[in-house]
Amino acid sequence: MGYIGRFAPSPTGPLHFGSLVAAVASWLDARAAGGQWHLRIEDVDAPRTVPGAEDAILRALEALGLAWDGPVVRQRERTARYAEALEGLRRRGLAYRCRCSRREIADSGVRGIDGIVYPGTCREAAVPPGEPAATRFTVPADTVEFADRVQGMVAQRLAEEIGDFVVHRRDGLFAYQLAVVVDDAELGVTDVVRGADLLDSTPRQIALQRALGFPTPRYLHVPVATRAGEKLSKQTQAPAVDPATGAAALRAALAFLGQAVPPPASTAEILAAAAAGWDPSRIPPVRVREVTEGNGSPYP
Ligand code: GLU
């Protein structure tokens, strides 16, 4: 089977060094395998979308020579597919409506790896269709395990560490966890390469893939770039990657990823050399990595 990869930025700000690292890693992994690389704009959480961010991301990728295959996929155009998947979960008896408030869930107490573990209060409640409610996925009782290509074995007991999680929000929006699984399956993604901030979400996504009868791709999670211990993001005012210094940005991303850094050249030449030398076994197997002069990264 041919390699199909993707880059899936959320349009919450311009491309910064942290998102560039994920873009470069997924692009190189796809190109080194002679595969396809798709671009998906993850705007399922519409209220978080920043006007102009999508455009800025597309222009930055283009300017850097990170060319994608096929049309750009936009989650906002795909809600009908998410609704079908939700219906599929319901039909299989794997989803239920939940009217618990944040307060009620917080009061229930047990902290997991991503907030409070939902105690299953509404599992048998049969909340009537007219009543505003979220929909939760009934997580499997067994441990979900997978071998990440960089981070190694990951095992999670969803029932104890996460609990039944929301796939459709009370405000009508579909949850990222459901959207990403539906979208990756439809693109036929064989390899997910992204930041390790999503490592803990992967077992949830694998459980949804199994419930919906979708194949599970291979996963490779690269370290998240931090500065003074903080993840680079719009919130930490990480500057936008400047296409005028694109070659330097690419070289910094390669250094961050533990790759051989080609000498200064055009962005096209740097990308070609990096694809020829791409070696995922050199990526530091850590979840976060500080951006320093020491690892060759002048960014941000
Ligand atoms: N949209 C997510 C982000 O920008 C990435 C999701 C993914 O790659 O699965 O962090």
PDB file of C-alpha atoms and ligand atoms in Angstrom:
ATOM      1  CA  MET A   1       0.000   0.000   0.000  1.00  0.00           C
ATOM      2  CA  GLY A   2       1.317   3.494  -0.864  1.00  0.00           C
ATOM      3  CA  TYR A   3       2.167   5.978   1.823  1.00  0.00           C
ATOM      4  CA  ILE A   4      -0.417   8.686   2.515  1.00  0.00           C
ATOM      5  CA  GLY A   5       0.461  11.376   5.030  1.00  0.00           C
ATOM      6  CA  ARG A   6      -0.982  14.720   6.042  1.00  0.00           C
ATOM      7  CA  PHE A   7      -0.446  17.963   7.894  1.00  0.00           C
ATOM      8  CA  ALA A   8      -3.446  19.210   9.806  1.00  0.00           C
ATOM      9  CA  PRO A   9      -2.958  22.688  11.264  1.00  0.00           C
ATOM     10  CA  SER A  10      -5.646  24.479  13.234  1.00  0.00           C
ATOM     11  CA  PRO A  11      -6.142  27.998  11.839  1.00  0.00           C
ATOM     12  CA  THR A  12      -5.670  29.704  15.184  1.00  0.00           C
ATOM     13  CA  GLY A  13      -2.673  31.754  14.062  1.00  0.00           C
ATOM     14  CA  PRO A  14       0.108  31.879  11.468  1.00  0.00           C
ATOM     15  CA  LEU A  15       2.643  29.083  10.986  1.00  0.00           C
ATOM     16  CA  HIS A  16       5.209  29.396  13.808  1.00  0.00           C
ATOM     17  CA  PHE A  17       8.318  27.372  14.529  1.00  0.00           C
ATOM     18  CA  GLY A  18       6.424  24.692  16.498  1.00  0.00           C
ATOM     19  CA  SER A  19       3.944  24.009  13.693  1.00  0.00           C
ATOM     20  CA  LEU A  20       6.736  24.236  11.102  1.00  0.00           C
ATOM     21  CA  VAL A  21       8.505  21.346  12.850  1.00  0.00           C
ATOM     22  CA  ALA A  22       5.393  19.153  12.485  1.00  0.00           C
ATOM     23  CA  ALA A  23       4.923  20.245   8.861  1.00  0.00           C
ATOM     24  CA  VAL A  24       8.557  19.514   7.946  1.00  0.00           C
ATOM     25  CA  ALA A  25       8.579  16.121   9.700  1.00  0.00           C
ATOM     26  CA  SER A  26       5.362  14.937   8.060  1.00  0.00           C
ATOM     27  CA  TRP A  27       6.379  16.289   4.639  1.00  0.00           C
ATOM     28  CA  LEU A  28       9.804  14.628   4.772  1.00  0.00           C
ATOM     29  CA  ASP A  29       8.429  11.315   6.016  1.00  0.00           C
ATOM     30  CA  ALA A  30       5.952  11.286   3.114  1.00  0.00           C
ATOM     31  CA  ARG A  31       8.417  12.418   0.441  1.00  0.00           C
ATOM     32  CA  ALA A  32      11.181  10.052   1.629  1.00  0.00           C
ATOM     33  CA  ALA A  33       8.646   7.212   1.232  1.00  0.00           C
ATOM     34  CA  GLY A  34       7.609   8.423  -2.232  1.00  0.00           C
ATOM     35  CA  GLY A  35       4.155   9.045  -0.768  1.00  0.00           C
ATOM     36  CA  GLN A  36       1.422  11.661  -0.832  1.00  0.00           C
ATOM     37  CA  TRP A  37       1.106  14.528   1.603  1.00  0.00           C
ATOM     38  CA  HIS A  38      -2.268  16.155   2.149  1.00  0.00           C
ATOM     39  CA  LEU A  39      -3.202  19.374   3.833  1.00  0.00           C
ATOM     40  CA  ARG A  40      -6.227  19.640   6.091  1.00  0.00           C
ATOM     41  CA  ILE A  41      -7.372  22.793   7.813  1.00  0.00           C
ATOM     42  CA  GLU A  42      -8.717  21.800  11.222  1.00  0.00           C
ATOM     43  CA  ASP A  43     -11.354  24.416  11.760  1.00  0.00           C
ATOM     44  CA  VAL A  44     -13.933  22.110  13.335  1.00  0.00           C
ATOM     45  CA  ASP A  45     -13.773  24.307  16.454  1.00  0.00           C
ATOM     46  CA  ALA A  46     -15.122  27.332  14.583  1.00  0.00           C
ATOM     47  CA  PRO A  47     -15.062  29.778  17.520  1.00  0.00           C
ATOM     48  CA  ARG A  48     -11.266  29.312  17.821  1.00  0.00           C
ATOM     49  CA  THR A  49     -10.646  30.072  14.139  1.00  0.00           C
ATOM     50  CA  VAL A  50      -8.746  33.295  13.569  1.00  0.00           C
ATOM     51  CA  PRO A  51      -9.633  35.215  10.375  1.00  0.00           C
ATOM     52  CA  GLY A  52      -6.701  35.207   7.955  1.00  0.00           C
ATOM     53  CA  ALA A  53      -4.814  32.387   9.715  1.00  0.00           C
ATOM     54  CA  GLU A  54      -5.696  29.740   7.108  1.00  0.00           C
ATOM     55  CA  ASP A  55      -4.483  31.950   4.327  1.00  0.00           C
ATOM     56  CA  ALA A  56      -1.271  32.798   6.160  1.00  0.00           C
ATOM     57  CA  ILE A  57      -0.535  29.094   6.776  1.00  0.00           C
ATOM     58  CA  LEU A  58      -1.126  28.150   3.119  1.00  0.00           C
ATOM     59  CA  ARG A  59       1.065  30.999   1.884  1.00  0.00           C
ATOM     60  CA  ALA A  60       3.878  30.142   4.299  1.00  0.00           C
ATOM     61  CA  LEU A  61       3.862  26.454   3.267  1.00  0.00           C
ATOM     62  CA  GLU A  62       3.898  27.445  -0.384  1.00  0.00           C
ATOM     63  CA  ALA A  63       6.735  29.920   0.105  1.00  0.00           C
ATOM     64  CA  LEU A  64       8.803  27.264   1.903  1.00  0.00           C
ATOM     65  CA  GLY A  65       8.257  24.734  -0.891  1.00  0.00           C
ATOM     66  CA  LEU A  66       6.207  22.361   1.272  1.00  0.00           C
ATOM     67  CA  ALA A  67       3.923  21.405  -1.611  1.00  0.00           C
ATOM     68  CA  TRP A  68       0.821  19.323  -0.909  1.00  0.00           C
ATOM     69  CA  ASP A  69      -1.119  16.839  -3.006  1.00  0.00           C
ATOM     70  CA  GLY A  70      -4.755  17.192  -3.969  1.00  0.00           C
ATOM     71  CA  PRO A  71      -7.231  19.786  -2.780  1.00  0.00           C
ATOM     72  CA  VAL A  72      -7.025  21.374   0.668  1.00  0.00           C
ATOM     73  CA  VAL A  73      -9.502  19.644   2.984  1.00  0.00           C
ATOM     74  CA  ARG A  74     -11.476  21.906   5.315  1.00  0.00           C
ATOM     75  CA  GLN A  75     -13.311  20.474   8.282  1.00  0.00           C
ATOM     76  CA  ARG A  76     -16.010  23.124   8.142  1.00  0.00           C
ATOM     77  CA  GLU A  77     -17.177  21.550   4.866  1.00  0.00           C
ATOM     78  CA  ARG A  78     -17.355  18.063   6.324  1.00  0.00           C
ATOM     79  CA  THR A  79     -19.908  18.158   9.127  1.00  0.00           C
ATOM     80  CA  ALA A  80     -22.269  15.791   7.250  1.00  0.00           C
ATOM     81  CA  ARG A  81     -19.557  13.093   7.402  1.00  0.00           C
ATOM     82  CA  TYR A  82     -19.064  13.614  11.121  1.00  0.00           C
ATOM     83  CA  ALA A  83     -22.826  13.343  11.651  1.00  0.00           C
ATOM     84  CA  GLU A  84     -22.836  10.001   9.800  1.00  0.00           C
ATOM     85  CA  ALA A  85     -20.014   8.680  11.967  1.00  0.00           C
ATOM     86  CA  LEU A  86     -21.834   9.821  15.101  1.00  0.00           C
ATOM     87  CA  GLU A  87     -24.934   8.003  13.907  1.00  0.00           C
ATOM     88  CA  GLY A  88     -22.786   4.916  13.288  1.00  0.00           C
ATOM     89  CA  LEU A  89     -21.587   4.985  16.890  1.00  0.00           C
ATOM     90  CA  ARG A  90     -25.162   5.378  18.141  1.00  0.00           C
ATOM     91  CA  ARG A  91     -26.386   2.476  16.008  1.00  0.00           C
ATOM     92  CA  ARG A  92     -23.698   0.268  17.523  1.00  0.00           C
ATOM     93  CA  GLY A  93     -24.756   1.351  21.022  1.00  0.00           C
ATOM     94  CA  LEU A  94     -21.399   3.064  21.586  1.00  0.00           C
ATOM     95  CA  ALA A  95     -22.594   6.631  22.126  1.00  0.00           C
ATOM     96  CA  TYR A  96     -25.042   8.250  24.497  1.00  0.00           C
ATOM     97  CA  ARG A  97     -26.365  11.717  25.235  1.00  0.00           C
ATOM     98  CA  CYS A  98     -25.098  13.473  28.342  1.00  0.00           C
ATOM     99  CA  ARG A  99     -26.589  16.496  30.084  1.00  0.00           C
ATOM    100  CA  CYS A 100     -24.017  16.845  32.873  1.00  0.00           C
ATOM    101  CA  SER A 101     -22.716  20.361  33.397  1.00  0.00           C
ATOM    102  CA  ARG A 102     -19.002  21.109  33.744  1.00  0.00           C
ATOM    103  CA  ARG A 103     -19.670  21.824  37.398  1.00  0.00           C
ATOM    104  CA  GLU A 104     -21.286  18.441  37.994  1.00  0.00           C
ATOM    105  CA  ILE A 105     -18.411  16.654  36.269  1.00  0.00           C
ATOM    106  CA  ALA A 106     -15.798  18.680  38.188  1.00  0.00           C
ATOM    107  CA  ASP A 107     -17.536  17.792  41.455  1.00  0.00           C
ATOM    108  CA  SER A 108     -17.372  14.100  40.614  1.00  0.00           C
ATOM    109  CA  GLY A 109     -13.714  14.317  41.446  1.00  0.00           C
ATOM    110  CA  VAL A 110     -11.276  11.878  39.919  1.00  0.00           C
ATOM    111  CA  ARG A 111      -8.549  13.575  37.913  1.00  0.00           C
ATOM    112  CA  GLY A 112      -7.251  11.710  34.838  1.00  0.00           C
ATOM    113  CA  ILE A 113      -4.570  12.532  32.287  1.00  0.00           C
ATOM    114  CA  ASP A 114      -6.731  15.072  30.462  1.00  0.00           C
ATOM    115  CA  GLY A 115      -9.021  16.643  33.025  1.00  0.00           C
ATOM    116  CA  ILE A 116     -11.628  14.872  35.129  1.00  0.00           C
ATOM    117  CA  VAL A 117     -12.469  11.260  34.256  1.00  0.00           C
ATOM    118  CA  TYR A 118     -16.145  11.255  33.301  1.00  0.00           C
ATOM    119  CA  PRO A 119     -17.839   8.858  35.726  1.00  0.00           C
ATOM    120  CA  GLY A 120     -20.480   7.636  33.254  1.00  0.00           C
ATOM    121  CA  THR A 121     -23.361   9.387  35.023  1.00  0.00           C
ATOM    122  CA  CYS A 122     -25.571   9.603  31.911  1.00  0.00           C
ATOM    123  CA  ARG A 123     -24.788   6.148  30.447  1.00  0.00           C
ATOM    124  CA  GLU A 124     -28.241   4.840  31.295  1.00  0.00           C
ATOM    125  CA  ALA A 125     -30.031   8.189  31.470  1.00  0.00           C
ATOM    126  CA  ALA A 126     -31.671   8.088  27.996  1.00  0.00           C
ATOM    127  CA  VAL A 127     -31.664  11.886  27.671  1.00  0.00           C
ATOM    128  CA  PRO A 128     -34.618  12.771  25.392  1.00  0.00           C
ATOM    129  CA  PRO A 129     -33.723  14.109  21.899  1.00  0.00           C
ATOM    130  CA  GLY A 130     -35.292  17.533  22.538  1.00  0.00           C
ATOM    131  CA  GLU A 131     -33.068  18.305  25.486  1.00  0.00           C
ATOM    132  CA  PRO A 132     -29.729  20.105  24.857  1.00  0.00           C
ATOM    133  CA  ALA A 133     -26.982  17.567  25.463  1.00  0.00           C
ATOM    134  CA  ALA A 134     -23.512  16.497  24.445  1.00  0.00           C
ATOM    135  CA  THR A 135     -22.864  13.012  23.048  1.00  0.00           C
ATOM    136  CA  ARG A 136     -20.190  10.806  24.582  1.00  0.00           C
ATOM    137  CA  PHE A 137     -18.415   7.748  23.228  1.00  0.00           C
ATOM    138  CA  THR A 138     -18.474   4.668  25.438  1.00  0.00           C
ATOM    139  CA  VAL A 139     -14.791   3.810  25.793  1.00  0.00           C
ATOM    140  CA  PRO A 140     -13.677   0.159  25.680  1.00  0.00           C
ATOM    141  CA  ALA A 141     -12.709  -1.568  28.925  1.00  0.00           C
ATOM    142  CA  ASP A 142      -9.435  -2.974  27.600  1.00  0.00           C
ATOM    143  CA  THR A 143      -6.086  -1.192  27.369  1.00  0.00           C
ATOM    144  CA  VAL A 144      -5.333   0.538  24.056  1.00  0.00           C
ATOM    145  CA  GLU A 145      -1.715   0.060  22.997  1.00  0.00           C
ATOM    146  CA  PHE A 146       0.305   1.208  20.040  1.00  0.00           C
ATOM    147  CA  ALA A 147       3.949   1.474  19.023  1.00  0.00           C
ATOM    148  CA  ASP A 148       4.900   5.031  18.186  1.00  0.00           C
ATOM    149  CA  ARG A 149       7.779   5.201  15.701  1.00  0.00           C
ATOM    150  CA  VAL A 150       9.655   7.717  17.866  1.00  0.00           C
ATOM    151  CA  GLN A 151       8.122   7.611  21.337  1.00  0.00           C
ATOM    152  CA  GLY A 152       7.964   3.807  21.645  1.00  0.00           C
ATOM    153  CA  MET A 153       5.140   1.794  23.232  1.00  0.00           C
ATOM    154  CA  VAL A 154       2.194   3.752  24.556  1.00  0.00           C
ATOM    155  CA  ALA A 155      -0.545   2.094  26.602  1.00  0.00           C
ATOM    156  CA  GLN A 156      -3.632   3.748  28.000  1.00  0.00           C
ATOM    157  CA  ARG A 157      -6.590   2.470  29.968  1.00  0.00           C
ATOM    158  CA  LEU A 158      -9.230   4.792  28.600  1.00  0.00           C
ATOM    159  CA  ALA A 159     -11.880   3.797  31.119  1.00  0.00           C
ATOM    160  CA  GLU A 160      -9.665   4.800  34.047  1.00  0.00           C
ATOM    161  CA  GLU A 161      -7.542   7.575  32.594  1.00  0.00           C
ATOM    162  CA  ILE A 162     -10.003   9.416  30.332  1.00  0.00           C
ATOM    163  CA  GLY A 163     -13.548   8.086  30.731  1.00  0.00           C
ATOM    164  CA  ASP A 164     -16.312   8.310  28.124  1.00  0.00           C
ATOM    165  CA  PHE A 165     -15.384  11.395  26.118  1.00  0.00           C
ATOM    166  CA  VAL A 166     -17.379  13.952  24.148  1.00  0.00           C
ATOM    167  CA  VAL A 167     -17.676  13.388  20.381  1.00  0.00           C
ATOM    168  CA  HIS A 168     -20.417  15.943  19.779  1.00  0.00           C
ATOM    169  CA  ARG A 169     -20.636  19.025  21.920  1.00  0.00           C
ATOM    170  CA  ARG A 170     -23.723  20.462  23.505  1.00  0.00           C
ATOM    171  CA  ASP A 171     -23.263  23.589  21.347  1.00  0.00           C
ATOM    172  CA  GLY A 172     -23.617  21.440  18.218  1.00  0.00           C
ATOM    173  CA  LEU A 173     -19.936  21.300  17.218  1.00  0.00           C
ATOM    174  CA  PHE A 174     -18.235  17.992  16.567  1.00  0.00           C
ATOM    175  CA  ALA A 175     -15.220  17.199  18.707  1.00  0.00           C
ATOM    176  CA  TYR A 176     -11.719  17.162  17.258  1.00  0.00           C
ATOM    177  CA  GLN A 177     -11.244  13.487  18.283  1.00  0.00           C
ATOM    178  CA  LEU A 178     -14.114  12.362  16.065  1.00  0.00           C
ATOM    179  CA  ALA A 179     -13.345  14.705  13.162  1.00  0.00           C
ATOM    180  CA  VAL A 180      -9.691  13.677  12.909  1.00  0.00           C
ATOM    181  CA  VAL A 181     -10.574   9.964  12.809  1.00  0.00           C
ATOM    182  CA  VAL A 182     -13.217  10.412  10.113  1.00  0.00           C
ATOM    183  CA  ASP A 183     -10.959  12.676   8.041  1.00  0.00           C
ATOM    184  CA  ASP A 184      -7.855  10.475   8.246  1.00  0.00           C
ATOM    185  CA  ALA A 185      -9.895   7.404   7.268  1.00  0.00           C
ATOM    186  CA  GLU A 186     -11.446   9.142   4.286  1.00  0.00           C
ATOM    187  CA  LEU A 187      -8.059  10.351   3.006  1.00  0.00           C
ATOM    188  CA  GLY A 188      -6.711   6.822   3.475  1.00  0.00           C
ATOM    189  CA  VAL A 189      -3.936   8.134   5.732  1.00  0.00           C
ATOM    190  CA  THR A 190      -1.367   5.415   6.429  1.00  0.00           C
ATOM    191  CA  ASP A 191       0.987   7.521   8.556  1.00  0.00           C
ATOM    192  CA  VAL A 192       0.218  10.253  11.054  1.00  0.00           C
ATOM    193  CA  VAL A 193       3.229  12.445  11.858  1.00  0.00           C
ATOM    194  CA  ARG A 194       2.479  15.266  14.324  1.00  0.00           C
ATOM    195  CA  GLY A 195       3.431  16.889  17.619  1.00  0.00           C
ATOM    196  CA  ALA A 196       3.683  14.852  20.801  1.00  0.00           C
ATOM    197  CA  ASP A 197       1.068  17.051  22.476  1.00  0.00           C
ATOM    198  CA  LEU A 198      -1.345  14.658  20.731  1.00  0.00           C
ATOM    199  CA  LEU A 199       0.284  11.458  22.004  1.00  0.00           C
ATOM    200  CA  ASP A 200      -2.260  11.172  24.816  1.00  0.00           C
ATOM    201  CA  SER A 201      -5.130  11.669  22.353  1.00  0.00           C
ATOM    202  CA  THR A 202      -4.012   8.816  20.115  1.00  0.00           C
ATOM    203  CA  PRO A 203      -5.555   5.964  22.168  1.00  0.00           C
ATOM    204  CA  ARG A 204      -8.905   7.797  22.004  1.00  0.00           C
ATOM    205  CA  GLN A 205      -8.549   8.041  18.246  1.00  0.00           C
ATOM    206  CA  ILE A 206      -7.579   4.368  17.925  1.00  0.00           C
ATOM    207  CA  ALA A 207     -10.617   3.347  20.013  1.00  0.00           C
ATOM    208  CA  LEU A 208     -12.862   5.394  17.710  1.00  0.00           C
ATOM    209  CA  GLN A 209     -11.240   3.861  14.607  1.00  0.00           C
ATOM    210  CA  ARG A 210     -11.974   0.389  15.950  1.00  0.00           C
ATOM    211  CA  ALA A 211     -15.550   1.283  16.837  1.00  0.00           C
ATOM    212  CA  LEU A 212     -16.162   2.695  13.356  1.00  0.00           C
ATOM    213  CA  GLY A 213     -14.386  -0.115  11.500  1.00  0.00           C
ATOM    214  CA  PHE A 214     -11.554   2.123  10.206  1.00  0.00           C
ATOM    215  CA  PRO A 215      -7.935   0.970   9.895  1.00  0.00           C
ATOM    216  CA  THR A 216      -5.376   2.353  12.358  1.00  0.00           C
ATOM    217  CA  PRO A 217      -2.485   4.257  10.732  1.00  0.00           C
ATOM    218  CA  ARG A 218       1.101   4.195  11.961  1.00  0.00           C
ATOM    219  CA  TYR A 219       2.007   7.046  14.315  1.00  0.00           C
ATOM    220  CA  LEU A 220       5.110   9.173  14.715  1.00  0.00           C
ATOM    221  CA  HIS A 221       5.017  11.934  17.326  1.00  0.00           C
ATOM    222  CA  VAL A 222       7.774  14.544  17.195  1.00  0.00           C
ATOM    223  CA  PRO A 223       8.826  16.580  20.248  1.00  0.00           C
ATOM    224  CA  VAL A 224       6.856  19.725  20.927  1.00  0.00           C
ATOM    225  CA  ALA A 225       9.033  22.840  20.706  1.00  0.00           C
ATOM    226  CA  THR A 226       9.186  24.783  23.945  1.00  0.00           C
ATOM    227  CA  ARG A 227      10.831  27.987  24.982  1.00  0.00           C
ATOM    228  CA  ALA A 228      11.478  28.659  28.661  1.00  0.00           C
ATOM    229  CA  GLY A 229       9.357  25.558  29.278  1.00  0.00           C
ATOM    230  CA  GLU A 230       6.303  26.874  27.400  1.00  0.00           C
ATOM    231  CA  LYS A 231       4.923  25.298  24.244  1.00  0.00           C
ATOM    232  CA  LEU A 232       5.399  27.677  21.311  1.00  0.00           C
ATOM    233  CA  SER A 233       1.966  28.879  20.341  1.00  0.00           C
ATOM    234  CA  LYS A 234      -0.020  31.931  19.591  1.00  0.00           C
ATOM    235  CA  GLN A 235      -0.584  32.287  23.347  1.00  0.00           C
ATOM    236  CA  THR A 236       3.179  32.471  23.967  1.00  0.00           C
ATOM    237  CA  GLN A 237       3.502  34.931  21.085  1.00  0.00           C
ATOM    238  CA  ALA A 238       5.648  32.660  18.936  1.00  0.00           C
ATOM    239  CA  PRO A 239       6.467  34.733  15.853  1.00  0.00           C
ATOM    240  CA  ALA A 240       5.243  33.706  12.396  1.00  0.00           C
ATOM    241  CA  VAL A 241       7.784  31.930  10.203  1.00  0.00           C
ATOM    242  CA  ASP A 242       9.047  34.578   7.803  1.00  0.00           C
ATOM    243  CA  PRO A 243       9.280  33.260   4.218  1.00  0.00           C
ATOM    244  CA  ALA A 244      12.115  35.765   3.606  1.00  0.00           C
ATOM    245  CA  THR A 245      14.265  33.663   5.957  1.00  0.00           C
ATOM    246  CA  GLY A 246      12.634  30.370   5.004  1.00  0.00           C
ATOM    247  CA  ALA A 247      15.875  28.502   4.400  1.00  0.00           C
ATOM    248  CA  ALA A 248      17.113  29.334   7.905  1.00  0.00           C
ATOM    249  CA  ALA A 249      13.771  28.257   9.374  1.00  0.00           C
ATOM    250  CA  LEU A 250      13.941  24.910   7.551  1.00  0.00           C
ATOM    251  CA  ARG A 251      17.509  24.319   8.735  1.00  0.00           C
ATOM    252  CA  ALA A 252      16.489  25.144  12.298  1.00  0.00           C
ATOM    253  CA  ALA A 253      13.576  22.681  12.075  1.00  0.00           C
ATOM    254  CA  LEU A 254      15.923  19.957  10.791  1.00  0.00           C
ATOM    255  CA  ALA A 255      18.335  20.584  13.670  1.00  0.00           C
ATOM    256  CA  PHE A 256      15.443  20.423  16.113  1.00  0.00           C
ATOM    257  CA  LEU A 257      14.441  17.055  14.595  1.00  0.00           C
ATOM    258  CA  GLY A 258      17.974  15.676  15.057  1.00  0.00           C
ATOM    259  CA  GLN A 259      18.563  15.491  11.294  1.00  0.00           C
ATOM    260  CA  ALA A 260      21.725  16.292   9.369  1.00  0.00           C
ATOM    261  CA  VAL A 261      21.508  19.990   8.496  1.00  0.00           C
ATOM    262  CA  PRO A 262      22.388  20.788   4.871  1.00  0.00           C
ATOM    263  CA  PRO A 263      24.536  23.900   4.259  1.00  0.00           C
ATOM    264  CA  PRO A 264      22.726  27.172   3.475  1.00  0.00           C
ATOM    265  CA  ALA A 265      21.011  26.908   0.074  1.00  0.00           C
ATOM    266  CA  SER A 266      17.607  27.546  -1.444  1.00  0.00           C
ATOM    267  CA  THR A 267      14.553  26.103   0.332  1.00  0.00           C
ATOM    268  CA  ALA A 268      14.080  23.614  -2.536  1.00  0.00           C
ATOM    269  CA  GLU A 269      17.667  22.389  -2.234  1.00  0.00           C
ATOM    270  CA  ILE A 270      17.445  22.086   1.538  1.00  0.00           C
ATOM    271  CA  LEU A 271      14.201  20.103   1.324  1.00  0.00           C
ATOM    272  CA  ALA A 272      15.603  17.783  -1.356  1.00  0.00           C
ATOM    273  CA  ALA A 273      18.749  17.099   0.700  1.00  0.00           C
ATOM    274  CA  ALA A 274      16.688  16.609   3.863  1.00  0.00           C
ATOM    275  CA  ALA A 275      14.326  14.139   2.152  1.00  0.00           C
ATOM    276  CA  ALA A 276      17.285  12.153   0.814  1.00  0.00           C
ATOM    277  CA  GLY A 277      18.816  11.984   4.302  1.00  0.00           C
ATOM    278  CA  TRP A 278      15.599  11.674   6.339  1.00  0.00           C
ATOM    279  CA  ASP A 279      16.220   9.415   9.326  1.00  0.00           C
ATOM    280  CA  PRO A 280      13.372   9.254  11.879  1.00  0.00           C
ATOM    281  CA  SER A 281      15.572   7.191  14.239  1.00  0.00           C
ATOM    282  CA  ARG A 282      17.538  10.412  14.879  1.00  0.00           C
ATOM    283  CA  ILE A 283      14.496  12.283  16.199  1.00  0.00           C
ATOM    284  CA  PRO A 284      14.932  12.732  19.970  1.00  0.00           C
ATOM    285  CA  PRO A 285      12.416  10.352  21.637  1.00  0.00           C
ATOM    286  CA  VAL A 286      11.075  12.995  24.011  1.00  0.00           C
ATOM    287  CA  ARG A 287       7.711  14.695  24.245  1.00  0.00           C
ATOM    288  CA  VAL A 288       9.058  18.213  24.562  1.00  0.00           C
ATOM    289  CA  ARG A 289      12.289  19.833  23.510  1.00  0.00           C
ATOM    290  CA  GLU A 290      13.535  23.286  24.321  1.00  0.00           C
ATOM    291  CA  VAL A 291      14.475  25.435  21.324  1.00  0.00           C
ATOM    292  CA  THR A 292      18.037  26.621  21.930  1.00  0.00           C
ATOM    293  CA  GLU A 293      21.007  27.915  19.998  1.00  0.00           C
ATOM    294  CA  GLY A 294      22.667  24.673  21.085  1.00  0.00           C
ATOM    295  CA  ASN A 295      20.475  22.478  18.915  1.00  0.00           C
ATOM    296  CA  GLY A 296      21.049  24.778  16.013  1.00  0.00           C
ATOM    297  CA  SER A 297      17.731  26.541  16.217  1.00  0.00           C
ATOM    298  CA  PRO A 298      17.818  30.313  16.146  1.00  0.00           C
ATOM    299  CA  TYR A 299      13.992  30.265  16.238  1.00  0.00           C
ATOM    300  CA  PRO A 300      11.924  31.936  17.395  1.00  0.00           C
TER     301      PRO A 300
HETATM  302  N1  GLU B   1      -4.992  20.381  14.427  1.00  0.00           N
HETATM  303  C1  GLU B   1      -4.027  19.858  15.360  1.00  0.00           C
HETATM  304  C2  GLU B   1      -3.051  20.951  15.736  1.00  0.00           C
HETATM  305  O1  GLU B   1      -2.918  21.928  15.019  1.00  0.00           O
HETATM  306  C3  GLU B   1      -3.251  18.691  14.787  1.00  0.00           C
HETATM  307  C4  GLU B   1      -4.093  17.479  14.697  1.00  0.00           C
HETATM  308  C5  GLU B   1      -3.428  16.270  14.100  1.00  0.00           C
HETATM  309  O2  GLU B   1      -2.354  16.376  13.478  1.00  0.00           O
HETATM  310  O3  GLU B   1      -4.017  15.205  14.241  1.00  0.00           O
HETATM  311  O4  GLU B   1      -2.424  20.831  16.768  1.00  0.00           O
END
